[in-house]
Short mmCIF file of the C-alpha atoms (twelve columns), coordinates in Angstrom:
data_MODEL
# 
_entry.id   MODEL 
# 
loop_
_atom_site.group_PDB 
_atom_site.id 
_atom_site.type_symbol 
_atom_site.label_atom_id 
_atom_site.label_alt_id 
_atom_site.label_comp_id 
_atom_site.label_asym_id 
_atom_site.label_seq_id 
_atom_site.Cartn_x 
_atom_site.Cartn_y 
_atom_site.Cartn_z 
_atom_site.pdbx_PDB_model_num 
ATOM 1   C CA . MET A 1   -57.241 64.072  -68.349 1 
ATOM 2   C CA . VAL A 2   -54.758 63.961  -71.221 1 
ATOM 3   C CA . LEU A 3   -56.682 66.645  -73.087 1 
ATOM 4   C CA . LYS A 4   -56.488 68.973  -70.062 1 
ATOM 5   C CA . LEU A 5   -52.728 68.423  -69.914 1 
ATOM 6   C CA . ILE A 6   -52.342 69.209  -73.632 1 
ATOM 7   C CA . LYS A 7   -54.415 72.414  -73.181 1 
ATOM 8   C CA . VAL A 8   -52.174 73.529  -70.306 1 
ATOM 9   C CA . ILE A 9   -49.016 72.793  -72.308 1 
ATOM 10  C CA . LEU A 10  -50.287 74.754  -75.307 1 
ATOM 11  C CA . LYS A 11  -51.327 77.651  -73.078 1 
ATOM 12  C CA . VAL A 12  -47.916 77.846  -71.346 1 
ATOM 13  C CA . GLY A 13  -45.943 77.681  -74.579 1 
ATOM 14  C CA . GLU A 14  -42.322 76.667  -75.003 1 
ATOM 15  C CA . ALA A 15  -40.241 76.517  -71.844 1 
ATOM 16  C CA . THR A 16  -36.869 76.315  -73.554 1 
ATOM 17  C CA . LEU A 17  -34.871 78.745  -75.666 1 
ATOM 18  C CA . PRO A 18  -33.993 78.011  -79.289 1 
ATOM 19  C CA . TYR A 19  -30.267 78.237  -78.460 1 
ATOM 20  C CA . PRO A 20  -27.862 77.706  -80.324 1 
ATOM 21  C CA . PHE A 21  -29.983 78.708  -83.333 1 
ATOM 22  C CA . GLU A 22  -30.646 82.129  -81.827 1 
ATOM 23  C CA . PRO A 23  -28.377 84.164  -79.545 1 
ATOM 24  C CA . VAL A 24  -29.055 84.016  -75.824 1 
ATOM 25  C CA . GLU A 25  -29.778 87.236  -73.965 1 
ATOM 26  C CA . LEU A 26  -27.501 87.262  -70.922 1 
ATOM 27  C CA . ALA A 27  -28.411 88.894  -67.646 1 
ATOM 28  C CA . THR A 28  -26.497 91.936  -66.431 1 
ATOM 29  C CA . GLY A 29  -23.711 90.851  -64.137 1 
ATOM 30  C CA . PHE A 30  -23.280 87.533  -65.961 1 
ATOM 31  C CA . ARG A 31  -19.852 86.099  -65.137 1 
ATOM 32  C CA . GLY A 32  -18.189 84.566  -68.176 1 
ATOM 33  C CA . LYS A 33  -14.613 83.977  -69.296 1 
ATOM 34  C CA . PRO A 34  -11.977 86.139  -67.562 1 
ATOM 35  C CA . GLN A 35  -10.322 88.586  -69.972 1 
ATOM 36  C CA . HIS A 36  -6.714  89.494  -69.113 1 
ATOM 37  C CA . ASN A 37  -5.242  92.800  -70.271 1 
ATOM 38  C CA . SER A 38  -1.454  92.374  -70.166 1 
ATOM 39  C CA . GLU A 39  -0.958  96.120  -70.736 1 
ATOM 40  C CA . LEU A 40  -2.669  96.941  -67.431 1 
ATOM 41  C CA . CYS A 41  -1.342  93.941  -65.502 1 
ATOM 42  C CA . ILE A 42  1.568   94.587  -63.117 1 
ATOM 43  C CA . ALA A 43  2.077   90.876  -62.309 1 
ATOM 44  C CA . CYS A 44  1.474   91.439  -58.598 1 
ATOM 45  C CA . ALA A 45  -0.021  87.918  -58.239 1 
ATOM 46  C CA . ALA A 46  -3.022  89.131  -56.220 1 
ATOM 47  C CA . CYS A 47  -5.317  87.284  -58.628 1 
ATOM 48  C CA . ALA A 48  -3.398  84.011  -58.259 1 
ATOM 49  C CA . VAL A 49  -3.493  84.261  -54.461 1 
ATOM 50  C CA . ALA A 50  -7.245  84.951  -54.479 1 
ATOM 51  C CA . CYS A 51  -8.193  82.237  -57.005 1 
ATOM 52  C CA . PRO A 52  -9.921  79.426  -55.042 1 
ATOM 53  C CA . SER A 53  -9.721  76.913  -57.896 1 
ATOM 54  C CA . ASN A 54  -6.051  77.563  -58.770 1 
ATOM 55  C CA . ALA A 55  -7.030  78.427  -62.336 1 
ATOM 56  C CA . LEU A 56  -4.625  81.364  -62.117 1 
ATOM 57  C CA . THR A 57  -0.982  80.631  -61.379 1 
ATOM 58  C CA . ILE A 58  2.214   82.643  -61.251 1 
ATOM 59  C CA . SER A 59  5.618   81.056  -61.769 1 
ATOM 60  C CA . THR A 60  8.983   82.770  -61.594 1 
ATOM 61  C CA . ASP A 61  12.108  81.944  -63.577 1 
ATOM 62  C CA . LEU A 62  14.938  83.729  -61.752 1 
ATOM 63  C CA . ASP A 63  17.521  82.530  -64.279 1 
ATOM 64  C CA . GLN A 64  15.828  84.325  -67.176 1 
ATOM 65  C CA . GLY A 65  14.265  87.115  -65.096 1 
ATOM 66  C CA . ILE A 66  10.705  86.335  -66.159 1 
ATOM 67  C CA . GLN A 67  7.474   85.920  -64.233 1 
ATOM 68  C CA . LYS A 68  4.844   83.849  -66.061 1 
ATOM 69  C CA . TRP A 69  1.139   84.569  -65.503 1 
ATOM 70  C CA . SER A 70  -1.078  81.652  -66.530 1 
ATOM 71  C CA . LEU A 71  -4.856  81.095  -66.656 1 
ATOM 72  C CA . PHE A 72  -6.358  77.660  -67.242 1 
ATOM 73  C CA . ILE A 73  -10.010 78.182  -68.207 1 
ATOM 74  C CA . GLY A 74  -10.761 74.498  -67.557 1 
ATOM 75  C CA . ARG A 75  -10.339 75.088  -63.806 1 
ATOM 76  C CA . CYS A 76  -12.056 78.487  -63.600 1 
ATOM 77  C CA . ILE A 77  -15.275 78.591  -61.555 1 
ATOM 78  C CA . TYR A 78  -16.131 82.173  -62.636 1 
ATOM 79  C CA . CYS A 79  -16.271 83.462  -59.069 1 
ATOM 80  C CA . ALA A 80  -14.828 86.896  -60.021 1 
ATOM 81  C CA . ARG A 81  -12.363 86.949  -57.121 1 
ATOM 82  C CA . CYS A 82  -9.555  87.774  -59.582 1 
ATOM 83  C CA . GLU A 83  -11.506 90.774  -60.859 1 
ATOM 84  C CA . GLU A 84  -12.235 91.980  -57.319 1 
ATOM 85  C CA . VAL A 85  -8.627  91.931  -56.099 1 
ATOM 86  C CA . CYS A 86  -6.844  93.248  -59.197 1 
ATOM 87  C CA . PRO A 87  -5.495  96.718  -58.284 1 
ATOM 88  C CA . THR A 88  -5.249  97.891  -61.911 1 
ATOM 89  C CA . GLY A 89  -8.401  96.343  -63.408 1 
ATOM 90  C CA . ALA A 90  -6.361  94.063  -65.667 1 
ATOM 91  C CA . ILE A 91  -8.846  91.191  -65.273 1 
ATOM 92  C CA . ARG A 92  -12.511 91.529  -66.130 1 
ATOM 93  C CA . LEU A 93  -15.096 88.791  -66.472 1 
ATOM 94  C CA . SER A 94  -16.637 88.980  -69.929 1 
ATOM 95  C CA . GLN A 95  -19.942 87.689  -71.236 1 
ATOM 96  C CA . VAL A 96  -18.208 84.962  -73.253 1 
ATOM 97  C CA . PHE A 97  -19.455 81.533  -72.196 1 
ATOM 98  C CA . GLU A 98  -18.977 79.391  -75.298 1 
ATOM 99  C CA . MET A 99  -15.485 78.016  -74.730 1 
ATOM 100 C CA . ALA A 100 -15.495 74.533  -76.221 1 
ATOM 101 C CA . VAL A 101 -12.154 73.635  -77.809 1 
ATOM 102 C CA . MET A 102 -10.755 70.643  -79.640 1 
ATOM 103 C CA . ASN A 103 -7.338  70.920  -77.994 1 
ATOM 104 C CA . LYS A 104 -6.886  71.263  -74.219 1 
ATOM 105 C CA . ALA A 105 -3.902  73.569  -74.757 1 
ATOM 106 C CA . ASP A 106 -6.303  76.169  -76.166 1 
ATOM 107 C CA . LEU A 107 -7.775  76.590  -72.671 1 
ATOM 108 C CA . TYR A 108 -4.543  78.193  -71.432 1 
ATOM 109 C CA . GLU A 109 -3.699  81.894  -71.534 1 
ATOM 110 C CA . VAL A 110 -0.139  82.902  -70.703 1 
ATOM 111 C CA . ALA A 111 1.672   86.227  -70.322 1 
ATOM 112 C CA . ASP A 112 5.321   86.866  -69.442 1 
ATOM 113 C CA . TYR A 113 6.564   89.816  -67.402 1 
ATOM 114 C CA . GLN A 114 10.124  91.043  -66.952 1 
ATOM 115 C CA . LEU A 115 11.514  91.016  -63.408 1 
ATOM 116 C CA . ALA A 116 13.437  93.969  -61.951 1 
ATOM 117 C CA . SER A 117 17.018  93.319  -60.915 1 
ATOM 118 C CA . CYS A 118 18.463  94.623  -57.657 1 
ATOM 119 C CA . LEU A 119 20.779  97.608  -58.064 1 
ATOM 120 C CA . GLN A 120 23.148  96.221  -55.416 1 
ATOM 121 C CA . CYS A 121 23.389  92.465  -55.997 1 
ATOM 122 C CA . GLY A 122 21.856  92.127  -59.477 1 
ATOM 123 C CA . LYS A 123 19.391  89.381  -58.490 1 
ATOM 124 C CA . TYR A 124 15.856  89.434  -59.854 1 
ATOM 125 C CA . PHE A 125 13.325  90.146  -57.130 1 
ATOM 126 C CA . ALA A 126 9.989   91.643  -58.322 1 
ATOM 127 C CA . PRO A 127 8.053   92.325  -61.532 1 
ATOM 128 C CA . LEU A 128 9.417   95.476  -63.158 1 
ATOM 129 C CA . LYS A 129 5.904   96.739  -63.919 1 
ATOM 130 C CA . GLU A 130 4.970   96.385  -60.238 1 
ATOM 131 C CA . VAL A 131 7.994   98.430  -59.159 1 
ATOM 132 C CA . GLU A 132 7.146   101.126 -61.729 1 
ATOM 133 C CA . TYR A 133 3.479   101.115 -60.653 1 
ATOM 134 C CA . THR A 134 4.461   101.571 -56.997 1 
ATOM 135 C CA . PHE A 135 6.742   104.481 -57.886 1 
ATOM 136 C CA . ALA A 136 3.964   106.076 -59.959 1 
ATOM 137 C CA . LEU A 137 1.630   105.852 -56.950 1 
ATOM 138 C CA . LEU A 138 4.264   107.549 -54.794 1 
ATOM 139 C CA . GLU A 139 4.644   110.302 -57.412 1 
ATOM 140 C CA . GLN A 140 0.882   110.860 -57.447 1 
ATOM 141 C CA . SER A 141 0.835   111.112 -53.653 1 
ATOM 142 C CA . GLY A 142 2.713   114.418 -53.872 1 
ATOM 143 C CA . LEU A 143 5.967   113.463 -52.166 1 
ATOM 144 C CA . PRO A 144 8.744   116.050 -52.407 1 
ATOM 145 C CA . LYS A 145 11.410  115.341 -55.063 1 
ATOM 146 C CA . GLU A 146 14.126  114.438 -52.547 1 
ATOM 147 C CA . ASN A 147 11.813  111.876 -50.909 1 
ATOM 148 C CA . LEU A 148 10.941  110.479 -54.343 1 
ATOM 149 C CA . GLU A 149 14.648  109.953 -55.060 1 
ATOM 150 C CA . ILE A 150 15.026  108.016 -51.795 1 
ATOM 151 C CA . ALA A 151 11.874  105.995 -52.534 1 
ATOM 152 C CA . ARG A 152 13.122  105.148 -56.040 1 
ATOM 153 C CA . SER A 153 16.447  103.890 -54.676 1 
ATOM 154 C CA . LEU A 154 14.640  101.760 -52.069 1 
ATOM 155 C CA . LEU A 155 12.224  100.323 -54.628 1 
ATOM 156 C CA . GLU A 156 15.074  99.156  -56.842 1 
ATOM 157 C CA . ILE A 157 16.770  97.100  -54.099 1 
ATOM 158 C CA . CYS A 158 15.799  93.513  -53.250 1 
ATOM 159 C CA . PRO A 159 14.527  92.664  -49.738 1 
ATOM 160 C CA . GLU A 160 17.722  90.769  -48.894 1 
ATOM 161 C CA . CYS A 161 19.942  93.774  -49.658 1 
ATOM 162 C CA . LYS A 162 17.547  96.042  -47.715 1 
ATOM 163 C CA . ARG A 163 17.973  93.776  -44.678 1 
ATOM 164 C CA . LYS A 164 21.763  93.830  -45.049 1 
ATOM 165 C CA . ASN A 165 21.730  97.624  -45.302 1 
ATOM 166 C CA . ASP A 166 19.554  97.883  -42.190 1 
ATOM 167 C CA . VAL A 167 21.862  95.562  -40.248 1 
ATOM 168 C CA . LEU A 168 24.875  97.640  -41.315 1 
ATOM 169 C CA . LYS A 169 23.108  100.825 -40.173 1 
ATOM 170 C CA . ILE A 170 22.346  99.250  -36.783 1 
ATOM 171 C CA . VAL A 171 25.958  98.045  -36.405 1 
ATOM 172 C CA . ASN A 172 27.222  101.545 -37.278 1 
ATOM 173 C CA . ILE A 173 24.876  103.105 -34.708 1 
ATOM 174 C CA . TYR A 174 26.193  100.751 -31.995 1 
ATOM 175 C CA . GLN A 175 29.812  101.381 -33.019 1 
ATOM 176 C CA . GLU A 176 29.303  105.147 -32.881 1 
ATOM 177 C CA . ALA A 177 27.718  104.809 -29.429 1 
ATOM 178 C CA . ASP A 178 30.817  103.033 -28.055 1 
# 
């Protein structure tokens, strides 16, 4: 009985890979460590909203006018939701899977983005790169120049000032009607 078992084992061969002594061949579509490209990122926070494990977070410092993008690899479940929702392709899952570190702080990736300030009140309200990206999309859509000027002025105003302007327009319409 034992001899039959030994024959079967020898016939089957080794069932394990010699990793880490030889590199592992990864399958196509393997989901490894998320790679963040801060040049492409517009800090829209779509990735942070979509992240089910809260590995991606966005924090805003309105005093300094900075939005901080942060990834904690220790929480990442490699689901690729961040990659799927990123409008600019700034996040891609790589084939890197060896991420052991001696210091927990090495598992964090951080990027800072400048916030745009409102032309009317001066308060910070949105990432500057996101405002510029939106305007670039409007330019590509083929809007006439006069409409682009109006769009630019609207993009550079915070939501609170837009509401105030709309209320003032409505009040003026009612006053003209009287």
